[in-house]
Short mmCIF file of C-alpha atoms in Angstrom, two decimals:
data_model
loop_
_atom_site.label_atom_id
_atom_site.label_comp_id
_atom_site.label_asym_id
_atom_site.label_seq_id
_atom_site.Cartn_x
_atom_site.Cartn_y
_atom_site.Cartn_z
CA UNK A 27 63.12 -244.90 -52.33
CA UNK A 28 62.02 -247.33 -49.53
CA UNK A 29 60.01 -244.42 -47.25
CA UNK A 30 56.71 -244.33 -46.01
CA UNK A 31 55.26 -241.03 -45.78
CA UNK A 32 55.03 -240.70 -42.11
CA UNK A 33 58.94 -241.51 -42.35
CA UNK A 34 59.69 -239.00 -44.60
CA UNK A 35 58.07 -236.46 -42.28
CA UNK A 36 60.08 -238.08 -39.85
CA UNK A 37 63.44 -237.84 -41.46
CA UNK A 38 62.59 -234.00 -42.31
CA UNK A 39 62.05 -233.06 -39.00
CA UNK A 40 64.90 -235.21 -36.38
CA UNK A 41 66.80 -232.40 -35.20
CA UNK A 42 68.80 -235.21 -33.17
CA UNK A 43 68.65 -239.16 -32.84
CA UNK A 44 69.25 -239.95 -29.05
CA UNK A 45 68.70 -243.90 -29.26
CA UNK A 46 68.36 -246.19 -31.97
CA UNK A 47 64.52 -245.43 -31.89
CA UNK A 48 64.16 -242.52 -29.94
CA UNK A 49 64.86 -238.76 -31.30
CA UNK A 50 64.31 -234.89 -31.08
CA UNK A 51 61.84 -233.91 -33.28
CA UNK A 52 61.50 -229.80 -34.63
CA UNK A 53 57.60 -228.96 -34.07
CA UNK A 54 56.45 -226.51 -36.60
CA UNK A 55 52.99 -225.88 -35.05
CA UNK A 56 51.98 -226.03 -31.22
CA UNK A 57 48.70 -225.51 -30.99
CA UNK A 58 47.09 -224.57 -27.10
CA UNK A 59 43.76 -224.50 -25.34
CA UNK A 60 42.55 -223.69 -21.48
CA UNK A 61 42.87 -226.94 -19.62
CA UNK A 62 46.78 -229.04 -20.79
CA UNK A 63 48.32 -225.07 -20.81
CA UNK A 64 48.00 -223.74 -17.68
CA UNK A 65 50.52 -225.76 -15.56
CA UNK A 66 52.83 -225.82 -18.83
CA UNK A 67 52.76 -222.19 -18.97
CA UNK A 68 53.64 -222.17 -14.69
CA UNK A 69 56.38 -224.48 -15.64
CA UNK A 70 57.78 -222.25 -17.91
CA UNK A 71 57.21 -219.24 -15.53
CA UNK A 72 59.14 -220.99 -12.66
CA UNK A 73 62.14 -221.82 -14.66
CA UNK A 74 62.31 -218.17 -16.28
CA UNK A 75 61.68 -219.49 -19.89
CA UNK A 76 60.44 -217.93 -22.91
CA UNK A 77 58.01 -219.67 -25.31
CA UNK A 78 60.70 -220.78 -27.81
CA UNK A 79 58.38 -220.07 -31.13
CA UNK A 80 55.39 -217.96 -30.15
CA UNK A 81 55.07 -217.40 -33.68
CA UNK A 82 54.59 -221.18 -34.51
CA UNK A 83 52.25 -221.25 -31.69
CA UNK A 84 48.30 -220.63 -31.43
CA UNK A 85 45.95 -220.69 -29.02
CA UNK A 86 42.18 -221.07 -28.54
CA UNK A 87 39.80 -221.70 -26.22
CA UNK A 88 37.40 -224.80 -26.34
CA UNK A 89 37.33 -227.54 -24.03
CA UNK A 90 35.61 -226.13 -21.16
CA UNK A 91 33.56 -223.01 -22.26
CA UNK A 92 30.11 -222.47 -22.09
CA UNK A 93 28.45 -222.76 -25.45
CA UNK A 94 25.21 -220.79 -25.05
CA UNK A 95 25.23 -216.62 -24.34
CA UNK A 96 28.48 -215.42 -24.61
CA UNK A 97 27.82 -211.78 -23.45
CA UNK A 98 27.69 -213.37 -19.87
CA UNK A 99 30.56 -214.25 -17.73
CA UNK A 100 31.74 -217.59 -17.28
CA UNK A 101 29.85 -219.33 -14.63
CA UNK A 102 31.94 -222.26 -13.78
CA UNK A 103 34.28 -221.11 -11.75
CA UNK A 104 36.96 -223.43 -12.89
CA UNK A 105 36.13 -222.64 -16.69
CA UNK A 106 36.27 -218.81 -16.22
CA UNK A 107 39.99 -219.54 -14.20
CA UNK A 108 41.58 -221.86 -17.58
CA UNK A 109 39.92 -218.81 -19.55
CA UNK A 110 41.65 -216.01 -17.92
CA UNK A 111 44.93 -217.65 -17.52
CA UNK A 112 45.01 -218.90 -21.51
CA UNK A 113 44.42 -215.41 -21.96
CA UNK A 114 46.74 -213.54 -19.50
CA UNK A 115 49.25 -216.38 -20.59
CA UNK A 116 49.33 -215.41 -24.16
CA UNK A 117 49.86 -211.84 -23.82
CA UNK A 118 52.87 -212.51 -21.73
CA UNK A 119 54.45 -215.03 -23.52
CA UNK A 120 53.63 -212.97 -27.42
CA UNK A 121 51.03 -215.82 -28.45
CA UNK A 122 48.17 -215.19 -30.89
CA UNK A 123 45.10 -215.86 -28.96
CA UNK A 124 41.66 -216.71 -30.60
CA UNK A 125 39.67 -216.07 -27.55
CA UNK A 126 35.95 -216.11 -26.77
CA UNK A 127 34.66 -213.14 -28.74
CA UNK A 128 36.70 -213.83 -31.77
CA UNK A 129 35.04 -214.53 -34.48
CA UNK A 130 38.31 -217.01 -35.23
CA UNK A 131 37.39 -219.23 -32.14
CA UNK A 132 36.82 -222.65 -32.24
CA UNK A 133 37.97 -226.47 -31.61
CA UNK A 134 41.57 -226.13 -32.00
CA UNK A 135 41.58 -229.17 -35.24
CA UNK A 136 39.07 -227.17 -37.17
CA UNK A 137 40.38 -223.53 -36.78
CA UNK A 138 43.87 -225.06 -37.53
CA UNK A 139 42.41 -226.03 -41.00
CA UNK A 140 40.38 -223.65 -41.56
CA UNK A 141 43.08 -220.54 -40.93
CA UNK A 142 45.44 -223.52 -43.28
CA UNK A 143 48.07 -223.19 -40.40
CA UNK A 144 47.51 -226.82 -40.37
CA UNK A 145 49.65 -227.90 -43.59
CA UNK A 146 51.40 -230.57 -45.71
CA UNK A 147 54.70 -231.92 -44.26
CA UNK A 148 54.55 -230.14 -40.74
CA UNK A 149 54.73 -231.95 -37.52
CA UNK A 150 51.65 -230.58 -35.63
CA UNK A 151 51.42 -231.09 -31.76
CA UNK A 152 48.42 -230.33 -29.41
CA UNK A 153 47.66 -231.51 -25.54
CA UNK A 154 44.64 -233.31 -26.64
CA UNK A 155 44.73 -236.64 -28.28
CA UNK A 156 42.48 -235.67 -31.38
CA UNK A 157 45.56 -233.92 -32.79
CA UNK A 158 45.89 -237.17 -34.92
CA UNK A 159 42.96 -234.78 -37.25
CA UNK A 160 45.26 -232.92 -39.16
CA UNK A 161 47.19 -235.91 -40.24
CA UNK A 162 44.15 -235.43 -42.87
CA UNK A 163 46.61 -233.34 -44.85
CA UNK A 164 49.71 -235.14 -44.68
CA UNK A 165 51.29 -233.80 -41.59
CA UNK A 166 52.31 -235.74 -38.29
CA UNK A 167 50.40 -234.92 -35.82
CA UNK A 168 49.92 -235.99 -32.57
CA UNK A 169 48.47 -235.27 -28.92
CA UNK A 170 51.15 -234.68 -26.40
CA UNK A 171 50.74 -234.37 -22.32
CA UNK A 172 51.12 -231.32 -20.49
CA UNK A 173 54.60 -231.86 -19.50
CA UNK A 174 55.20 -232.14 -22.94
CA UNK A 175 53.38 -229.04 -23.72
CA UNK A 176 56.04 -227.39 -21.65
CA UNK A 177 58.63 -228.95 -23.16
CA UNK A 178 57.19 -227.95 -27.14
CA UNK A 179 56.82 -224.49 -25.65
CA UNK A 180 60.52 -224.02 -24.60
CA UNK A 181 62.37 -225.68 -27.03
CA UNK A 182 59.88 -226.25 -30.34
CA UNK A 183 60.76 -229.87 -30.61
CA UNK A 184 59.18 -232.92 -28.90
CA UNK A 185 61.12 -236.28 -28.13
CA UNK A 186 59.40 -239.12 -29.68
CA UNK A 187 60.30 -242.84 -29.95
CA UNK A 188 59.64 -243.40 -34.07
CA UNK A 189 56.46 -245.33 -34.85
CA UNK A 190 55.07 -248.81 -36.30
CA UNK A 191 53.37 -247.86 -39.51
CA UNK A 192 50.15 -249.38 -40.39
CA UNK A 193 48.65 -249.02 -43.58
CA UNK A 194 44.59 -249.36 -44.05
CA UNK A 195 43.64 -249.06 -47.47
CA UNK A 196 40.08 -248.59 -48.32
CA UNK A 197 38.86 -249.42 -52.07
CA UNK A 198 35.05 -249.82 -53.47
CA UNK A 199 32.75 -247.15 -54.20
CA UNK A 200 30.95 -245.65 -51.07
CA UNK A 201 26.73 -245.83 -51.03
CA UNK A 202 24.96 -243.48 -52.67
CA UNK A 203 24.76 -241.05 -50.23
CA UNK A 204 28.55 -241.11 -48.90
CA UNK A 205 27.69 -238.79 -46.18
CA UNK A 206 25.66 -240.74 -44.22
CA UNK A 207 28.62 -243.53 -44.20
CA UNK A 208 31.19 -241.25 -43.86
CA UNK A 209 31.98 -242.60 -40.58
CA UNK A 210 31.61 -246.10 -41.34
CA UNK A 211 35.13 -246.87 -42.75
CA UNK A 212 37.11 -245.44 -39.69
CA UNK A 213 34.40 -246.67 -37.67
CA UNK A 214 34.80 -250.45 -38.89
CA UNK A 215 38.29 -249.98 -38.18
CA UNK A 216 38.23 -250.11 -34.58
CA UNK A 217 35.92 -252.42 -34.68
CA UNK A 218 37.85 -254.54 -36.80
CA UNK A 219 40.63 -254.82 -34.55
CA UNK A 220 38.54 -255.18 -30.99
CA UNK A 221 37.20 -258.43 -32.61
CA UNK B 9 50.77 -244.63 -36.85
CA UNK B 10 48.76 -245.17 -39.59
CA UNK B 11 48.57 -244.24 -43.09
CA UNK B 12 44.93 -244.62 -45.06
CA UNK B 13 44.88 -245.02 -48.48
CA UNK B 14 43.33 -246.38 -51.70
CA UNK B 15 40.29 -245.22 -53.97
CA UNK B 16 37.82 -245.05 -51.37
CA UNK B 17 40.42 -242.64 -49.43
CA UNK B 18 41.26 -240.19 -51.92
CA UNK B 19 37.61 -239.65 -53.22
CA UNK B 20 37.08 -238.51 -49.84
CA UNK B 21 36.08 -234.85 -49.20
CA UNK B 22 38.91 -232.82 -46.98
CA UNK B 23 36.24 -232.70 -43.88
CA UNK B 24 35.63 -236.44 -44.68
CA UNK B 25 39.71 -236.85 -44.20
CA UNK B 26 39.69 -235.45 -41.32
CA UNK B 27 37.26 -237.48 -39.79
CA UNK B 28 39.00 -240.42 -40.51
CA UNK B 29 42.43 -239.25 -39.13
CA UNK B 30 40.58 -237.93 -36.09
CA UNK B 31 39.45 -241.18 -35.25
CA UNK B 32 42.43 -242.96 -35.43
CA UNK B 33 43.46 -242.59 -31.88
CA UNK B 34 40.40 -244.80 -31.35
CA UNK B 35 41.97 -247.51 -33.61
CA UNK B 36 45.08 -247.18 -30.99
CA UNK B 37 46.81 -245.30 -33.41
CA UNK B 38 49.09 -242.42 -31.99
CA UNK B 39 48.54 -240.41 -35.65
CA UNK B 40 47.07 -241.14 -38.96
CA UNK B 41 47.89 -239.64 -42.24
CA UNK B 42 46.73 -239.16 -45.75
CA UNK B 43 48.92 -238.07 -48.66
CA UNK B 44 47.94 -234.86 -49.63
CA UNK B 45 46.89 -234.28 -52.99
CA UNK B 46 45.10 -231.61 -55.66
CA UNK B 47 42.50 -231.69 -53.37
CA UNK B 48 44.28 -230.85 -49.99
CA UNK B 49 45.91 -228.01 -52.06
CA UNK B 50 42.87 -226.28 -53.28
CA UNK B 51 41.52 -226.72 -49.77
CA UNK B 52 44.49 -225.03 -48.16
CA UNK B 53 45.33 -222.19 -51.05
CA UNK B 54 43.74 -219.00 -49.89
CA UNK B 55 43.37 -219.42 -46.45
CA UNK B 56 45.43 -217.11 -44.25
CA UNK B 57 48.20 -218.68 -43.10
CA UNK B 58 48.74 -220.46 -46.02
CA UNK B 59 51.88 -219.72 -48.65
CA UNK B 60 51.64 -216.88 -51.36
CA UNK B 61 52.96 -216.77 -54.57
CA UNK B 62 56.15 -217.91 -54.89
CA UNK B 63 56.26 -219.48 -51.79
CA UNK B 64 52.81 -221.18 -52.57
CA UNK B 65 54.65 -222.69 -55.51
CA UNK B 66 57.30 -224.15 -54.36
CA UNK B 67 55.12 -225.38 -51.36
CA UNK B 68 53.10 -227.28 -53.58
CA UNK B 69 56.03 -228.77 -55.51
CA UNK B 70 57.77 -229.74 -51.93
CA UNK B 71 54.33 -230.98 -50.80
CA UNK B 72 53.52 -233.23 -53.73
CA UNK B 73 56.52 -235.72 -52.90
CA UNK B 74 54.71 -236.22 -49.50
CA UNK B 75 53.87 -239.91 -50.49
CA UNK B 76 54.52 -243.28 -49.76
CA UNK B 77 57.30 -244.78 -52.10
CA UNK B 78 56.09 -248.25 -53.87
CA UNK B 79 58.88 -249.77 -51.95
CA UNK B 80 58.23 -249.03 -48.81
CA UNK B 81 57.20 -251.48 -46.60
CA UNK B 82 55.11 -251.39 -43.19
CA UNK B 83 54.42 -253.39 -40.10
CA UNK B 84 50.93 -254.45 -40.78
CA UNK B 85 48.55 -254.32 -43.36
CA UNK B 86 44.53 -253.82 -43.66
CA UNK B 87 42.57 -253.96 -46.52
CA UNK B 88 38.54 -252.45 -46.20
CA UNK B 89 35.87 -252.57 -48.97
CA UNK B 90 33.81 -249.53 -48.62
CA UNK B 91 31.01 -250.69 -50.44
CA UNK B 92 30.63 -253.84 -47.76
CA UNK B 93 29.84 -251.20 -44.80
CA UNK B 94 27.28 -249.63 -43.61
CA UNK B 95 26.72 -246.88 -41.66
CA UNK B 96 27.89 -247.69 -38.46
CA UNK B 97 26.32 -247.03 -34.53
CA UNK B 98 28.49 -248.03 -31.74
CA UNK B 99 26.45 -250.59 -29.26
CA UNK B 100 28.84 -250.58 -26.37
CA UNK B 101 31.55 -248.02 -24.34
CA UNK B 102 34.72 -248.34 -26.83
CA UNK B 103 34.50 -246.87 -30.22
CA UNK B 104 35.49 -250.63 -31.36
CA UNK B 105 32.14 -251.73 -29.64
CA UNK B 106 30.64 -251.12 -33.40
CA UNK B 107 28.38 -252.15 -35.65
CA UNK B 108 26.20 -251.86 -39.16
CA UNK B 109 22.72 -250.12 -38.15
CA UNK B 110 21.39 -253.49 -39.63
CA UNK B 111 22.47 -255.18 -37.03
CA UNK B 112 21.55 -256.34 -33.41
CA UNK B 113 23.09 -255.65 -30.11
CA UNK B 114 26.01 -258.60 -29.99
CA UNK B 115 25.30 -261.56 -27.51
CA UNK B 116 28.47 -261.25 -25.02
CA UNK B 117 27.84 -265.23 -24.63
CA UNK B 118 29.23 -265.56 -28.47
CA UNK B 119 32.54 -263.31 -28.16
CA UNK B 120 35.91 -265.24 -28.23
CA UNK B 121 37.86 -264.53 -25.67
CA UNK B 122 36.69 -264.44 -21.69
CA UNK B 123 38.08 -260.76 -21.42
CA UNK B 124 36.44 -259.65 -24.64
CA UNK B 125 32.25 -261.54 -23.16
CA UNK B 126 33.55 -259.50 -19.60
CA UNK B 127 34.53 -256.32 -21.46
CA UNK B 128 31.12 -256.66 -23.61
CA UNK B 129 28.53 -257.55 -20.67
CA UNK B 130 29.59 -254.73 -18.45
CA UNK B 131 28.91 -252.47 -21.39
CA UNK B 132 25.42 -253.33 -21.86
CA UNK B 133 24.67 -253.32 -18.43
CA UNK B 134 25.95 -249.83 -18.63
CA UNK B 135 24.34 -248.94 -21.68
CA UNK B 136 20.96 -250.64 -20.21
CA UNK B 137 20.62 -253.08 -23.43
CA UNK B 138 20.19 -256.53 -24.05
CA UNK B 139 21.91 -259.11 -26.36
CA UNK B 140 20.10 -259.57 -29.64
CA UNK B 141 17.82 -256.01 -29.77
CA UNK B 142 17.90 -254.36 -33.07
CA UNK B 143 20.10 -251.38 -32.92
CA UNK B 144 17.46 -249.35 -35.56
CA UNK B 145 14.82 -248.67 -32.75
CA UNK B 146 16.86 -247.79 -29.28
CA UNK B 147 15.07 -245.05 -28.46
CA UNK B 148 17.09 -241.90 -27.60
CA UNK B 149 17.30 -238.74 -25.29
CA UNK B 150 19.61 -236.27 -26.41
CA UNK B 151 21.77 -235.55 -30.07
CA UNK B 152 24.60 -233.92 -29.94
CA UNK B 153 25.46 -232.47 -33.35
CA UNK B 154 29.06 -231.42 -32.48
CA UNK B 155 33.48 -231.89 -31.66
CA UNK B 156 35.93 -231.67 -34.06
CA UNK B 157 35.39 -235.18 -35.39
CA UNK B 158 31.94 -234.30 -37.03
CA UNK B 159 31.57 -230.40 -36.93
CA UNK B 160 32.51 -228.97 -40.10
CA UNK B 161 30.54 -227.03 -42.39
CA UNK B 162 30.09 -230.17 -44.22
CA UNK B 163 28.76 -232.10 -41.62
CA UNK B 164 26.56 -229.32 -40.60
CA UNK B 165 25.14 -229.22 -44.54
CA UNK B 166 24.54 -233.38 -44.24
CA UNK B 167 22.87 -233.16 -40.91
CA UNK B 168 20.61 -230.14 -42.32
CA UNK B 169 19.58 -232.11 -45.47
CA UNK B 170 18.27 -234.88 -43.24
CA UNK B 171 16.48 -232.44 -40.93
CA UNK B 172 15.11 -230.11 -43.32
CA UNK B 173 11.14 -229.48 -42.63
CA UNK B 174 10.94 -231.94 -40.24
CA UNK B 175 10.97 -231.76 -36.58
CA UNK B 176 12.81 -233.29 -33.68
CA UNK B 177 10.92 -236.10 -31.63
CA UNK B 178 8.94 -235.07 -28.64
CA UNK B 179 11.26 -235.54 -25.52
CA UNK B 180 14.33 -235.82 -27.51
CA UNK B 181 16.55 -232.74 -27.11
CA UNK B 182 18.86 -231.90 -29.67
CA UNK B 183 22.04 -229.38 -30.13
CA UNK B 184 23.94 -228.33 -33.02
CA UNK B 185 27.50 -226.95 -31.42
CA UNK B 186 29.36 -225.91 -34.68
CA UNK B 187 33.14 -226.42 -34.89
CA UNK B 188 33.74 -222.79 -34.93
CA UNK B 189 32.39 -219.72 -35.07
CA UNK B 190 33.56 -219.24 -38.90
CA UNK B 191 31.61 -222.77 -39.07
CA UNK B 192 28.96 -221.24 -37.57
CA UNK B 193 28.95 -218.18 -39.48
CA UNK B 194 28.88 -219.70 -42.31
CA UNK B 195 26.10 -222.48 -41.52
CA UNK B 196 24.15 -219.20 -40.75
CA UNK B 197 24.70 -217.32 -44.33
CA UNK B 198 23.51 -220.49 -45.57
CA UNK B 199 20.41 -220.48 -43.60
CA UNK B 200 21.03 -223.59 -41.85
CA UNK B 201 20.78 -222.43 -38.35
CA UNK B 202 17.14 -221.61 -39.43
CA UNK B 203 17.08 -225.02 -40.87
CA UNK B 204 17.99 -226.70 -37.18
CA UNK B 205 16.23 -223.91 -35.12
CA UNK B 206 12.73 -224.36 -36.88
CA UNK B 207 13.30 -228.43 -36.57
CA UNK B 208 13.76 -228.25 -32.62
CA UNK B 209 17.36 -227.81 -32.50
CA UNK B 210 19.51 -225.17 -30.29
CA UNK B 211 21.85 -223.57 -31.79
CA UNK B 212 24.96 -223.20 -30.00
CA UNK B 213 28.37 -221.60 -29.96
CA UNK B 214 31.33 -223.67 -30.62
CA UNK B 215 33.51 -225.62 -28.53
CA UNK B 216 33.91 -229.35 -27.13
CA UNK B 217 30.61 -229.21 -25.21
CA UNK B 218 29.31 -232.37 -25.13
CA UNK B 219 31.55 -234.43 -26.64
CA UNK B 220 33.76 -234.67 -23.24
CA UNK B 221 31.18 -232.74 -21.15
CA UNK B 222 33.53 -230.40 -19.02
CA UNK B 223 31.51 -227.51 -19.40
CA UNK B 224 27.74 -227.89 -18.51
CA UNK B 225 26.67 -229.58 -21.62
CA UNK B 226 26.31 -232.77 -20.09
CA UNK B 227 23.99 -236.17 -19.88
CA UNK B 228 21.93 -236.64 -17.26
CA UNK B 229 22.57 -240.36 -15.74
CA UNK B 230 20.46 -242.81 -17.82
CA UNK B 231 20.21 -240.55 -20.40
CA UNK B 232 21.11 -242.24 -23.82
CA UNK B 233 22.33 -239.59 -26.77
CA UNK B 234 23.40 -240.00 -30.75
CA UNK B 235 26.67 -238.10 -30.51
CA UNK B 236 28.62 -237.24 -34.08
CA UNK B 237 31.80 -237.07 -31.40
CA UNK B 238 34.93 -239.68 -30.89
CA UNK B 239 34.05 -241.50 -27.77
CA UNK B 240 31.05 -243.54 -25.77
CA UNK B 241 33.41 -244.36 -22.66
CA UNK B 242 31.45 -244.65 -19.27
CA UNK B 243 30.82 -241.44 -18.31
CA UNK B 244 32.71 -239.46 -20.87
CA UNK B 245 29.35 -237.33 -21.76
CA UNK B 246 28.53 -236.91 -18.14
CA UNK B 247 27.83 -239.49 -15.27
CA UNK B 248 25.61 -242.17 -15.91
CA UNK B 249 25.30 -241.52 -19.89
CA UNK B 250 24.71 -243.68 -22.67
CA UNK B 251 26.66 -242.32 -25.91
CA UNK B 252 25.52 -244.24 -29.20
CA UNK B 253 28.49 -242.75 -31.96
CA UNK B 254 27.29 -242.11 -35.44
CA UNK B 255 27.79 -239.72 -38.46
CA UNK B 256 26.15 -236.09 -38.73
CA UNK B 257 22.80 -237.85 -41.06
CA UNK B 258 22.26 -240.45 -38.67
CA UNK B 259 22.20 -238.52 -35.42
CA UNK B 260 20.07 -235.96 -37.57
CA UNK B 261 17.89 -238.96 -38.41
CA UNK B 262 17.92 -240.45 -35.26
CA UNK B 263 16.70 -237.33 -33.49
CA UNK B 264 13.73 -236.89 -36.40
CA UNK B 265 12.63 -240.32 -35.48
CA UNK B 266 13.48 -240.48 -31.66
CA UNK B 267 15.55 -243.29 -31.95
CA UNK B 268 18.52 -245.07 -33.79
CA UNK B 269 17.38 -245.52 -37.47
CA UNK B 270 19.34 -246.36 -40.46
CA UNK B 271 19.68 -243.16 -42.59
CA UNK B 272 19.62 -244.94 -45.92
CA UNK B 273 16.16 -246.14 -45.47
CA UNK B 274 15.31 -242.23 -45.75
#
């Protein structure tokens, strides 16, 4: 009974050790937007692969879209392109798509909260490096590149070299109005350690 | 990877959790992690992909011995007293560039190491400020209410408390992108788009926008913002901006007052 969290999560999810610090992890949710996906899904295309999961997979749109009038089409032309192919991509490969006019669209870490696909235990992988967000409920997550992407996508696991562990631990009663501080503690943290 | 914890931690809302995971990435963390609890629980029972019946049982059950064991040891070790900080506004173009809202912009002169006074001078010249100013009273731009470190319904609610009969500066232009459009559906049942509309505020759709600026939500060079998002790097709003980071109240207060003020004094 010697385990940190993260290595229990760990542990629960090697689906084979390849070095002394290095293994293949299972990835229970990939989660996808316009701009890391594209080439992923073209590498997938090219090597006649299916998306290994497309249940544990979900996609969204957010990076790059407009945010005012949505009954307009895109106007960047390099938006509207990432748009189309998320979408066209999805169909083909069988992936649940919260598009544009969905009224389930949003940043990918708070619509996979908010539908709770993001959950206790899982290891959660996106191709943006705020993934580390739904850590918030006890998962692993982490932001992966877009050669990774591909690699999530046609296998569902990830090879990862295991982690330091740090732990911050934050006691004392926050100001009145905790709100308006919310940010302070992680934002000390950087802080703390640039100094 | 890097595991938060203690009293301050767990009194934490879920959306507050999240924001401090979020931004561990910024600490040079490749994931952070909280031990769920009753409270992630009733956050996640309900929702749709989340367990049912049975299956939500014995999820809990399997869930609740997601913790650290006494034993366990790690690499490194930080101990924080919430109560010692205040709200924080970054100065510079890291996230760790940071200070209390108390404070005054850092003389690079009196940093200790020669790569830490070159990091810290090119980052005032880029943000256009000088050593010593008072960071209550840089004057501001833009807000950008918005991303998914600061865009929940919660922050929404925190930001709208602030701005609530009031109204934005003159010059200052300020957006409200909500997290997602469930955010922002909700927000609007609750009348808080009205809230931000009537104070000056657009009210946008969600995505990114101007936390990385790759649509055309963007700075104008020179242009200095309070952002709620994760980071203030050169350029990372759009060429030539100045990003100041800060929670959802004290961009809300900061674009009230047209410039960086500490919320508390409110």
């Amino acid at each position: 009974m010697t385990d940190t969290l993260f290595e229990k999560v760990w542990d629960a999810h090697v689906v084979q050790q390849l070095t002394d610090e290095v293994a293949l992890l299972y990835v229970d949710l990939h989660l996808i937007h316009e701009v890391t996906s594209p080439q992923a899904f073209a590498g997938l295309r090219g090597a006649s692969r299916r998306v290994r999961r497309p249940e544990r997979t979900l996609a969204t749109v957010d990076h790059s879209i407009p945010t005012g009038d949505r009954s307009r089409p895109i106007a960047d032309p390099v938006a509207a392109r990432q748009v189309d192919a998320l979408g066209s991509n999805a169909r083909e490969f069988g992936i649940e798509l919260f598009d544009l006019a969905s009224p389930g669209q949003g940043i990918v870490h708070v619509i996979g909260p908010e539908l709770g696909a993001t959950q206790p235990g899982m290891v959660i992988v996106c191709g943006d490096s705020h993934t580390a967000t739904h850590g918030a409920f006890g998962a692993f997550a982490l932001g992966i590149g877009t050669s990774e992407v591909e690699h999530v996508l046609a296998t569902q696991t990830l090879i990862q070299a295991h982690a330091k562990n740090m732990l911050v631990e934050v006691n004392g009663a926050s100001p009145p109005r905790t709100s308006s501080s919310r940010s302070s503690a992680e934002s000390a943290l950087p802080g703390r350690r640039a100094t | 990877m890097i595991e938060y914890t203690g009293d301050a931690i767990r009194a934490l809302s879920m959306e507050e959790r999240m924001t401090v995971c979020n931004m561990s990435i910024e600490a040079g963390a490749r994931a952070g992690m909280i031990a769920p609890d009753d409270l992630t629980f009733a956050y996640l029972q309900g929702r749709p992909r989340a367990p049912t019946g049975p299956a939500w049982t014995s999820a809990v059950a399997r869930w609740r011995a997601l913790r650290t064991d006494p034993e366990a040891r790690f690499d490194a070790q930080v101990s924080l007293d919430a109560s010692s900080i205040g709200p924080q506004v970054t100065w510079g173009t890291t996230p760790g560039m940071v200070a209390d809202i108390t404070a005054r912009v850092p003389d690079p002169a009196q940093l200790g190491t020669d790569t830490e006074r070159r990091a810290a001078q090119r980052a005032l010249e880029y943000m256009g400020l000088e050593p010593g100013m008072p960071l209550a009273g840089i004057p501001i731009d833009r807000v950008f209410l918005g991303s998914c470190t600061n865009a929940r319904i919660e922050d929404l609610r925190a930001a709208a408390s602030i701005v609530r009969g009031r109204h934005v500066a003159p010059r200052v232009r300020a957006m409200v992108v909500p997290g997602s459009q469930r955010v922002k559906a909700q927000a609007e049942q609750e009348g808080l788009d009205q809230v931000f509309r009537e104070a000056g505020f657009e009210w946008r759709n969600a995505g990114c926008s101007m936390c990385l600026g790759m649509n055309d939500d963007v700075l104008g060079a020179g242009e200095r913002c309070a952002a709620t998002s994760n980071r203030n790097f050169e350029g990372r709003q759009g060429r030539g901006g100045r990003t100041h980071l800060m929670s959802p109240m004290m961009a809300a207060a900061a674009a009230i007052e047209g410039h960086l003020v500490d919320v508390r004094e409110w």
